[in-house]
Amino acid sequence: MSAEAQNVNSMDKDDVLRVLEQYALEELEANLVTFYLDNVGVDYSRSEFLNNVTSLATDQDISKIVHILFGRTPESISLNSVLRVFELAVEEEEREINGVYYTPEKVINYILEQTIHGDDTVCDCACGAGAFLVQATTRLRQITEKSIKTIIRENVYGSDILENNVRETKIALSLLAAENGELVDNNDFNIIQADALRQDWNDAFPEIANDGGFDVIVGNPPYINIQTMDKKTKEHVLDQYDTVQSGNFNTYIPFIELGIELINEGGKVGYILPLNYFTTLTGEDLREYLQTGKYVSEIVDFGDTLLFDDALTYTAISIFSKSSKSSFDYIKVDSVDDLNNLPDRDFIDIKYSSIDSEKWRLLDEDEFGNIRKIESFRPLDEVSGIHTGIATLKDSVYIVDAVDLDSEYFTITYEGETYRIEKEITEELVKISTIEASSDLKHNAKRIIVPYKKQIQRTLAGDGKQVETTIIPEDELKEEFPGTYEYLEAARDELATREKGDGVDYEPWYKYGREQGLEYIGERLYTPTYSSGPKFLHHETEYSLFANGYAVFPKTVDIEILERILNSKVMDYYIRNTSKEIQGDFQCYQKNFIRKFSVPEFSSSEKDELISLSDQKEIDQYLIKKYGLSLEVSN
């Protein structure tokens, strides 16, 4: 491993925080930059910018800070190490509010290789500490042989909403110049502090506007939910961007539109993005926008590989342009290291005519044909009801352990006091995520307090059996279930903390946080939300409540038949090719991903034959033939 790699890999967030407990951020920057420049051996006295940056440095502080960060005093540190310290120094609150995350160097380099091919103007609209722009400057130097200073002045542009990030990007570019024996100063930078989504880019950089736009936009756009945005920005984005008209969005979505709008006709956009923009409901406007303009050039999907140490986000490199081709290239890889070998691997050619903005299925022709066959019969959401479970938003208060049961009561201990809970006000609760097999349901000991009346059992047209529920009035609860009322009264303050206590008015105060999942009854098949392969568990009960997953209530198909179909290779293949995946080979079984899976008609003899099969491989072979699929069953 190179010394540079050792420096970067030895970076630790806790060490950076230790420094920041003793020094202001500007002091950390000053001492680290001074140490770097002294090792480079450049005379930076003529740079007003670097003189200002390093003015707070002292020999004693340099030694102390470098020792804390690296566990020793190295002979030198790399520019990447300096950048990594800057990125780790972002306060957690700022990271959450502004969606700041570190991008692996191999990802940056791949994006730049796919986008920068000449004397291009390059912009990162949310530049962070400058990682993309530093590497872009290096690549432009290799291609154009221009000086670093000239490239910084003529080719490199950026913005960030945080003042610290703007300063650190300028520092990073200055250090790159110094490393090459050059000095830059304040008037050499095209880096501005701005909210990119609200910025008037023509006004900020009129020379770029006069040329028709940037040649290249790159970056790792911020991932911020609309709920955390300030009101003015939210209103502006909803008014100005076509990709967020559903009203619920994450900021990376309008950043894609912004990037495409800012490039010239021959330009390219290269981003690392959450891959859920392929499938999420909030991304449908974006998918429609990308399909209509035929803006996608290439997607490298990292699947369930997590690229960011500090974020649980599954990602894909996405390259966009205005070339309006009829298709784009797609490939799924297992790791960042696979980026080195992509030229030797076959990309799938995805035709725009084969994808639907409702949800993208990025498949080759054989896979696409199989999926069409699997969806060609009766959709699952027509032959059954697919429902989510209850959501109290405070399970710790409502759930009771049935092992404490006597003839009439459960007992529960809360804050050192023991309370009696009337059996009549509880029901069985199945926490789907904790159940491994249908046989486990026979021994399920969980009960839940249900402060609701259930009335009028009925059969809904096309949606199975249902009961109507109403909350038990407080005076009635107190009179008929005094033990439960006393317990809930003791836990009243805790119940008030639901939704973070953010002004949500529960009336009455003991009602569930969400009144969902209470009304459906009947035999059902449970599925966890995420599973490594299908796991639909048959529960013969009519009345149990459930949580942490979904239940399928058959309407026009035998439950034994449906159980075999949903647990088959056919469903496994379907989900692996149409759903989203998380780390550990877990696929998503939300209603949105299973509702279009379809169920063929079976004759009486076919039903008998399928029910008679006990070996899973035989069941899979039978169903693959029934669906007419081009699939093999592995041993």
XYZ file of C-alpha atoms in Angstrom:
635
model
C 0.000 0.000 0.000
C 1.290 3.456 -0.908
C 2.022 6.082 1.729
C -0.822 8.136 0.276
C -3.282 5.272 0.672
C -2.082 4.670 4.221
C -2.653 8.330 5.073
C -6.213 8.298 3.735
C -7.114 4.909 5.192
C -5.853 5.918 8.626
C -8.347 8.783 8.771
C -10.732 8.414 11.674
C -13.773 10.580 12.387
C -13.162 10.365 16.139
C -9.608 11.682 15.742
C -10.855 14.654 13.741
C -13.460 15.334 16.430
C -10.729 15.191 19.091
C -8.879 17.933 17.241
C -12.046 20.008 16.900
C -12.655 19.761 20.640
C -9.405 21.682 21.119
C -9.206 23.856 18.007
C -11.557 25.866 15.814
C -12.025 24.577 12.258
C -9.966 27.466 10.858
C -7.107 26.513 13.210
C -7.261 22.892 12.074
C -7.145 24.045 8.451
C -4.279 26.461 9.091
C -2.023 23.928 10.797
C -2.772 21.046 8.435
C -2.273 23.220 5.340
C 0.978 24.647 6.715
C 2.310 21.147 7.383
C 1.375 20.107 3.841
C 2.934 23.187 2.203
C 6.131 22.941 4.217
C 6.556 19.368 3.008
C 5.839 20.353 -0.587
C 8.543 22.979 -0.206
C 6.838 25.810 -2.063
C 7.217 29.486 -1.192
C 3.637 30.656 -0.819
C 4.411 34.086 0.617
C 3.150 35.734 -2.591
C -0.312 34.178 -2.257
C -2.556 36.392 -0.159
C -5.110 33.587 0.010
C -2.689 30.979 1.431
C -1.150 33.518 3.786
C -4.595 34.171 5.230
C -5.357 30.454 5.517
C -2.095 29.648 7.328
C -1.969 32.719 9.571
C -3.240 30.838 12.644
C -0.649 28.028 12.463
C 2.071 27.445 15.066
C 4.818 24.813 15.168
C 3.478 23.418 18.440
C -0.085 23.117 17.148
C 1.066 21.569 13.867
C 2.897 18.811 15.721
C -0.013 18.138 18.065
C -2.729 18.107 15.398
C -0.806 15.928 12.956
C 0.016 13.465 15.732
C -3.659 13.180 16.755
C -4.805 12.671 13.170
C -2.181 10.143 12.086
C -1.044 8.578 15.378
C 2.481 9.709 14.588
C 4.203 12.545 12.749
C 4.577 11.404 9.119
C 7.239 12.816 6.870
C 4.507 14.039 4.546
C 0.781 13.777 3.893
C -1.099 13.571 0.625
C -3.554 16.101 -0.724
C -6.213 13.376 -0.510
C -5.487 13.109 3.213
C -6.079 16.838 3.627
C -9.361 16.555 1.709
C -10.452 13.604 3.826
C -9.838 15.562 7.042
C -11.905 18.435 5.651
C -14.765 16.061 4.820
C -14.672 14.382 8.232
C -14.673 17.790 9.920
C -18.184 18.587 8.679
C -20.436 18.785 11.727
C -22.984 15.967 11.998
C -25.875 18.426 12.007
C -24.593 20.040 8.809
C -24.058 16.602 7.272
C -27.674 15.633 7.958
C -29.152 18.976 6.908
C -27.074 19.389 3.747
C -26.486 15.755 2.781
C -22.661 15.843 2.767
C -20.947 12.466 2.177
C -17.454 11.324 1.166
C -17.095 9.912 -2.347
C -14.513 7.141 -2.965
C -11.674 8.268 -5.229
C -12.203 5.422 -7.720
C -15.802 6.546 -8.225
C -14.696 10.138 -8.814
C -12.064 9.073 -11.326
C -14.470 6.840 -13.252
C -17.044 9.627 -13.530
C -14.381 12.052 -14.762
C -13.079 9.533 -17.306
C -16.584 9.209 -18.751
C -17.256 12.940 -18.920
C -14.068 14.989 -19.444
C -12.479 14.450 -22.857
C -10.991 17.796 -23.862
C -10.459 21.392 -22.797
C -13.800 21.301 -20.989
C -15.452 23.631 -18.514
C -16.321 21.568 -15.443
C -18.677 22.438 -12.592
C -19.611 20.738 -9.323
C -22.778 22.454 -8.084
C -22.423 21.041 -4.549
C -18.650 20.810 -4.370
C -18.182 19.961 -0.690
C -14.485 20.021 0.168
C -13.528 19.954 -3.523
C -12.721 16.281 -4.156
C -14.325 16.191 -7.627
C -12.832 19.521 -8.693
C -9.309 18.610 -7.563
C -9.397 15.368 -9.575
C -11.037 17.180 -12.512
C -8.216 19.725 -12.516
C -5.666 16.913 -12.531
C -7.398 15.202 -15.455
C -7.639 18.463 -17.408
C -3.915 19.004 -16.846
C -3.183 15.569 -18.325
C -5.411 16.202 -21.350
C -4.633 19.842 -22.122
C -1.130 20.299 -20.655
C -2.273 23.737 -19.473
C -0.965 25.053 -16.169
C -2.942 24.284 -13.010
C -3.512 27.998 -12.462
C -4.908 28.461 -15.961
C -7.215 25.469 -15.543
C -8.495 26.802 -12.212
C -9.160 30.190 -13.802
C -10.630 29.003 -17.118
C -12.080 25.528 -16.636
C -13.076 24.818 -13.035
C -16.303 26.070 -11.458
C -18.230 25.210 -8.355
C -20.675 26.210 -5.672
C -21.693 25.063 -2.231
C -24.265 26.207 0.271
C -21.735 26.067 3.134
C -19.125 28.800 3.521
C -16.660 26.318 5.043
C -16.905 24.062 1.995
C -16.293 26.949 -0.404
C -13.184 27.934 1.542
C -11.908 24.356 1.725
C -12.435 23.810 -2.003
C -10.332 26.898 -2.683
C -7.717 25.586 -0.253
C -7.670 22.201 -1.990
C -7.209 23.763 -5.427
C -4.487 26.042 -4.032
C -2.639 23.046 -2.603
C -2.879 21.208 -5.916
C -1.339 24.219 -7.632
C 1.376 24.458 -4.962
C 2.133 20.767 -5.386
C 2.882 21.588 -9.027
C 5.008 24.630 -8.195
C 2.274 27.172 -8.916
C 0.448 29.743 -6.806
C -3.173 30.855 -7.132
C -4.961 33.680 -5.374
C -8.471 34.883 -4.569
C -9.205 36.265 -8.033
C -8.312 32.958 -9.718
C -11.288 30.992 -8.341
C -14.726 30.418 -9.847
C -16.089 28.941 -6.617
C -19.118 30.645 -5.075
C -21.237 30.218 -1.976
C -24.788 29.615 -3.152
C -27.821 27.380 -2.908
C -27.399 25.681 -6.272
C -31.105 24.978 -6.720
C -31.978 28.673 -6.287
C -28.890 30.228 -7.871
C -29.179 32.306 -11.068
C -26.374 30.532 -12.929
C -26.455 32.867 -15.929
C -25.854 35.784 -13.615
C -23.128 33.981 -11.652
C -21.107 32.887 -14.701
C -22.190 34.905 -17.784
C -19.210 33.666 -19.815
C -20.539 30.111 -19.479
C -24.070 31.183 -20.379
C -22.727 32.874 -23.512
C -21.124 29.566 -24.558
C -24.393 27.666 -24.166
C -23.592 26.067 -20.821
C -20.948 23.943 -19.149
C -19.227 21.101 -20.945
C -19.349 18.899 -17.844
C -21.304 18.801 -14.570
C -20.056 16.297 -11.981
C -20.540 15.554 -8.329
C -22.245 13.760 -5.491
C -25.483 15.746 -5.083
C -26.824 16.219 -1.556
C -29.396 13.703 -0.350
C -31.867 15.817 1.642
C -35.538 15.006 2.210
C -38.032 17.766 1.497
C -39.078 17.689 5.158
C -35.724 19.155 6.264
C -35.574 21.921 3.633
C -36.310 25.527 4.502
C -39.670 26.828 3.297
C -38.358 29.252 0.648
C -36.133 26.651 -0.998
C -38.929 24.089 -0.942
C -41.371 26.500 -2.600
C -38.787 27.556 -5.205
C -37.916 23.981 -6.142
C -41.562 22.931 -6.429
C -42.221 25.948 -8.650
C -39.151 25.706 -10.895
C -38.374 21.990 -11.386
C -40.421 19.555 -13.475
C -38.965 16.501 -11.727
C -40.612 17.133 -8.336
C -44.234 17.792 -9.227
C -45.445 14.930 -7.017
C -44.634 17.262 -4.112
C -42.464 14.804 -2.188
C -38.812 14.578 -3.143
C -35.173 14.304 -2.192
C -32.816 17.065 -3.365
C -30.735 14.801 -5.578
C -33.761 14.661 -7.927
C -33.842 18.366 -8.887
C -30.021 18.308 -8.921
C -30.232 15.874 -11.840
C -32.529 18.249 -13.707
C -30.285 21.187 -12.794
C -27.199 19.426 -14.127
C -28.854 18.581 -17.431
C -30.175 22.130 -17.826
C -26.723 23.632 -17.145
C -24.788 21.667 -19.792
C -24.486 22.667 -23.423
C -25.817 20.507 -26.256
C -22.683 18.356 -26.334
C -22.175 18.313 -22.577
C -22.309 15.517 -20.015
C -23.435 15.126 -16.416
C -21.775 12.542 -14.169
C -23.214 11.893 -10.703
C -23.095 9.238 -8.024
C -26.758 8.862 -6.998
C -29.063 6.770 -4.811
C -30.184 3.936 -7.060
C -33.721 4.092 -5.700
C -34.445 6.717 -8.342
C -35.073 3.673 -10.589
C -38.067 2.576 -8.522
C -39.176 4.994 -5.796
C -42.622 6.550 -6.110
C -41.135 10.013 -5.560
C -38.854 9.454 -8.553
C -41.608 8.906 -11.108
C -41.546 12.534 -12.317
C -37.769 12.241 -12.704
C -38.020 8.996 -14.673
C -40.624 10.574 -16.951
C -38.315 13.572 -17.466
C -35.313 11.367 -18.261
C -37.285 9.131 -20.621
C -38.924 12.004 -22.482
C -35.596 13.737 -23.065
C -33.676 10.468 -23.494
C -31.005 11.928 -21.252
C -29.457 8.759 -19.780
C -26.182 7.608 -21.362
C -24.837 5.091 -18.854
C -25.650 3.589 -15.459
C -23.254 1.577 -13.292
C -25.349 -0.029 -10.548
C -23.539 -1.008 -7.323
C -26.503 -3.079 -6.122
C -26.287 -3.886 -2.414
C -22.708 -2.598 -2.076
C -22.469 0.374 0.285
C -19.988 2.958 -1.009
C -20.321 5.499 1.783
C -18.967 4.728 5.252
C -21.254 7.309 6.816
C -24.553 6.694 4.996
C -26.820 3.694 4.451
C -27.373 4.544 0.792
C -27.268 2.188 -2.196
C -25.896 3.939 -5.227
C -25.314 4.024 -8.972
C -23.025 6.074 -11.177
C -25.251 7.844 -13.685
C -24.066 9.631 -16.818
C -26.507 11.972 -18.583
C -26.323 13.904 -21.854
C -28.551 15.611 -24.416
C -27.656 13.203 -27.213
C -31.210 11.730 -27.326
C -30.227 8.170 -28.215
C -32.861 5.440 -28.299
C -31.125 3.419 -25.575
C -28.505 3.593 -22.831
C -25.855 1.324 -21.325
C -26.430 -0.442 -18.005
C -24.279 -2.743 -15.907
C -24.481 -4.081 -12.362
C -21.206 -4.524 -10.463
C -20.219 -6.003 -7.113
C -17.663 -3.484 -5.894
C -15.781 -0.271 -6.630
C -12.839 -2.372 -7.823
C -14.967 -3.587 -10.751
C -14.719 -0.087 -12.233
C -11.181 -0.974 -13.331
C -12.485 -3.791 -15.549
C -15.628 -2.298 -17.079
C -14.150 -1.834 -20.569
C -13.784 -5.632 -20.716
C -17.348 -6.365 -19.602
C -20.593 -6.342 -21.520
C -23.076 -3.591 -20.757
C -26.770 -4.273 -21.272
C -28.388 -2.102 -23.925
C -31.578 -0.699 -22.350
C -34.074 0.618 -24.881
C -36.261 3.486 -23.703
C -39.211 1.744 -25.357
C -38.813 -1.171 -22.915
C -39.044 0.827 -19.670
C -41.965 2.416 -17.865
C -41.685 5.593 -15.808
C -43.770 3.962 -13.077
C -40.727 1.821 -12.257
C -37.590 1.027 -14.238
C -36.700 -2.612 -14.846
C -33.183 -2.559 -16.270
C -33.007 -6.000 -17.885
C -31.671 -7.743 -20.961
C -34.090 -9.073 -23.591
C -34.389 -12.592 -22.117
C -35.018 -11.266 -18.613
C -37.493 -8.725 -19.925
C -39.367 -11.488 -21.745
C -39.579 -13.610 -18.603
C -40.864 -10.695 -16.518
C -43.555 -9.936 -19.083
C -44.738 -13.548 -18.880
C -44.768 -13.486 -15.081
C -46.964 -10.367 -15.198
C -49.286 -11.654 -17.943
C -51.889 -13.387 -15.754
C -54.081 -12.092 -12.882
C -52.155 -9.523 -10.794
C -51.586 -10.425 -7.171
C -53.384 -7.299 -5.975
C -56.503 -8.469 -7.848
C -56.613 -12.052 -6.606
C -55.767 -10.988 -3.052
C -55.628 -8.052 -0.708
C -52.090 -6.915 0.130
C -51.980 -4.971 3.356
C -49.474 -3.460 5.733
C -49.672 -4.105 9.460
C -50.444 -1.942 12.451
C -48.289 1.011 13.468
C -48.749 2.123 17.077
C -45.555 4.228 16.950
C -44.918 3.081 20.517
C -44.898 -0.726 20.557
C -43.056 -0.823 23.875
C -46.201 0.487 25.592
C -48.850 -1.567 23.808
C -47.203 -4.999 23.513
C -47.762 -7.544 26.304
C -45.969 -10.863 26.808
C -48.507 -13.686 27.049
C -46.344 -15.837 29.343
C -47.572 -13.651 32.204
C -51.172 -14.720 31.614
C -53.484 -15.917 34.387
C -57.171 -16.720 33.949
C -58.263 -13.145 33.206
C -55.225 -10.898 33.080
C -51.777 -10.348 31.747
C -49.366 -8.560 34.016
C -46.958 -5.914 32.846
C -44.265 -3.986 34.685
C -43.749 -0.339 33.869
C -41.260 1.916 35.646
C -41.093 -0.454 38.600
C -44.863 -0.805 39.023
C -46.910 -3.888 38.081
C -50.222 -3.488 36.265
C -52.976 -5.939 35.322
C -54.070 -5.907 31.691
C -57.474 -7.406 30.936
C -57.153 -10.287 28.493
C -60.300 -9.190 26.660
C -58.692 -5.949 25.408
C -55.713 -7.741 23.856
C -55.215 -9.646 20.626
C -52.459 -11.829 19.246
C -49.705 -9.838 17.522
C -47.411 -11.338 14.898
C -44.162 -9.411 14.433
C -43.372 -10.764 10.995
C -39.678 -9.887 11.071
C -39.159 -12.249 14.053
C -40.936 -15.295 12.559
C -38.752 -17.747 10.643
C -41.294 -20.442 9.719
C -45.052 -20.999 9.751
C -44.599 -23.499 12.585
C -43.293 -20.670 14.797
C -46.725 -19.052 14.660
C -48.169 -21.838 16.834
C -45.905 -20.742 19.678
C -46.269 -16.987 19.251
C -46.656 -15.440 22.722
C -47.041 -11.799 21.797
C -50.251 -9.910 22.567
C -51.086 -6.269 22.053
C -53.449 -3.893 23.810
C -56.166 -2.908 21.327
C -58.188 0.057 22.648
C -60.683 -0.276 19.788
C -64.116 -1.781 19.248
C -64.515 -4.039 16.246
C -67.914 -3.959 14.612
C -69.836 -5.217 11.613
C -67.886 -7.953 9.948
C -68.424 -7.661 6.208
C -67.068 -8.765 2.876
C -65.728 -5.981 0.686
C -66.110 -6.278 -3.052
C -62.741 -7.467 -4.267
C -60.820 -7.028 -1.036
C -61.582 -9.903 1.329
C -63.107 -9.721 4.785
C -63.023 -6.576 6.852
C -64.270 -5.219 10.161
C -64.964 -1.637 11.109
C -63.081 -0.281 14.110
C -63.750 2.637 16.426
C -61.715 3.836 19.378
C -63.130 2.938 22.810
C -64.260 6.181 24.507
C -62.150 7.143 27.516
C -64.924 6.841 30.110
C -65.842 3.400 28.778
C -62.203 2.279 28.730
C -61.790 3.407 32.338
C -64.937 1.589 33.483
C -64.673 -1.685 31.552
C -60.874 -2.083 31.520
C -59.663 -0.329 34.691
C -56.348 -2.195 34.848
C -55.475 -1.308 31.278
C -56.593 2.286 31.736
C -54.425 2.665 34.847
C -51.433 1.296 32.939
C -51.964 3.520 29.891
C -52.406 6.536 32.163
C -49.019 5.735 33.736
C -47.474 5.603 30.249
C -49.277 8.715 29.006
C -46.179 10.915 28.930
C -44.301 8.291 26.922
C -47.172 8.006 24.441
C -46.993 11.774 23.983
C -43.431 11.412 22.632
C -44.670 9.738 19.443
C -43.735 11.665 16.277
C -40.961 13.138 18.469
C -43.681 14.967 20.393
C -43.856 17.379 17.471
C -47.261 18.858 18.154
C -49.185 15.800 16.924
C -52.569 15.758 18.639
C -53.785 12.239 19.425
C -57.448 12.274 20.388
C -57.955 10.344 22.526
C -54.397 10.231 23.777
C -54.183 6.404 23.885
C -55.090 5.769 20.227
C -52.505 4.171 17.918
C -50.135 6.429 16.037
C -51.533 5.098 12.747
C -54.959 3.520 12.423
C -53.932 0.982 9.801
C -53.948 -2.787 9.727
C -56.754 -3.154 12.280
C -59.575 -3.967 9.929
C -58.495 -6.996 7.878
C -59.284 -10.542 8.960
C -58.994 -13.987 7.440
C -56.296 -16.529 6.610
C -53.212 -14.864 5.267
C -49.639 -15.218 4.055
C -47.115 -12.994 5.838
C -44.001 -11.612 4.200
C -41.251 -9.549 5.817
C -40.498 -6.266 4.085
C -36.956 -7.442 3.276
C -35.965 -11.053 2.777
C -33.187 -13.035 1.139
C -35.537 -14.992 -1.058
C -39.321 -15.320 -0.732
C -40.664 -16.176 2.732
C -44.459 -16.133 2.643
C -45.707 -17.734 5.870
C -49.201 -19.240 6.104
C -51.185 -18.252 9.203
C -54.508 -20.056 9.539
C -55.883 -17.622 12.106
C -58.712 -15.260 11.194
C -58.094 -12.473 13.656
C -54.427 -11.898 14.561
C -52.924 -8.460 14.122
C -49.506 -8.157 12.528
C -46.648 -5.675 12.169
C -43.229 -5.254 10.514
C -44.255 -6.566 7.138
C -47.159 -7.308 4.827
C -49.973 -9.852 4.679
C -51.536 -11.296 1.545
C -55.231 -12.201 2.001
C -56.355 -14.507 -0.853
C -59.725 -13.717 -2.435
C -60.112 -15.740 -5.622
C -57.284 -18.250 -5.315
C -56.698 -21.160 -2.919
C -54.261 -20.186 -0.198
C -52.335 -23.484 -0.516
C -51.796 -22.818 -4.227
C -50.816 -19.215 -3.610
C -48.389 -20.232 -0.872
C -46.518 -22.518 -3.259
C -46.428 -19.894 -6.010
C -45.221 -17.040 -3.818
C -42.468 -19.164 -2.261
C -41.232 -20.473 -5.603
C -38.282 -19.786 -7.859
C -40.684 -17.795 -10.050
C -41.285 -15.206 -7.320
C -37.601 -15.202 -6.353
C -36.589 -14.514 -9.959
C -39.248 -11.827 -10.316
C -38.247 -9.933 -7.178
C -34.512 -10.124 -7.914
C -35.145 -8.513 -11.290
C -37.794 -5.932 -10.405
C -37.341 -4.959 -6.755
C -34.632 -3.113 -4.855
C -31.855 -4.827 -2.938
C -30.023 -4.022 0.287
C -26.802 -5.336 1.779
C -26.790 -9.021 2.665
C -28.662 -10.173 -0.470
C -32.003 -8.953 0.872
C -34.722 -7.940 -1.582
C -37.717 -5.712 -0.913
C -41.187 -7.315 -0.762
C -43.231 -4.148 -0.300
C -46.645 -4.053 -1.956
C -45.260 -1.755 -4.634
C -42.899 -4.531 -5.754
C -45.170 -7.595 -5.544
C -48.550 -6.305 -6.681
C -47.932 -6.872 -10.416
C -46.705 -10.426 -9.914
C -49.474 -12.489 -11.470
C -51.190 -15.808 -10.778
C -52.309 -18.160 -13.579
C -55.580 -20.090 -13.615
C -55.276 -23.731 -12.537
C -57.595 -26.581 -13.426
C -58.680 -28.951 -10.653
C -56.175 -31.562 -11.804
C -53.382 -28.967 -11.940
C -54.195 -27.869 -8.405
C -54.113 -31.451 -7.187
C -50.775 -32.049 -8.883
C -49.200 -28.896 -7.474
C -50.473 -29.623 -3.952
C -49.133 -33.181 -4.168
C -45.574 -31.976 -4.776
C -43.429 -31.725 -1.648
C -39.935 -31.239 -3.082
C -39.208 -27.546 -3.687
C -37.233 -28.246 -6.848
C -40.182 -30.130 -8.325
C -42.549 -27.303 -7.363
C -40.224 -24.787 -9.033
C -39.947 -26.848 -12.215
C -43.721 -27.268 -12.381
C -44.369 -23.532 -11.988
C -41.613 -22.457 -14.387
C -43.267 -24.629 -17.024
C -46.709 -23.271 -16.114
C -45.499 -19.686 -16.572
C -43.603 -20.589 -19.767
C -40.283 -19.183 -18.550
C -36.757 -19.664 -19.849
C -35.252 -20.545 -16.473
C -33.253 -23.350 -14.949
C -33.703 -24.686 -11.424
C -30.416 -25.066 -9.569
C -29.825 -27.937 -7.194
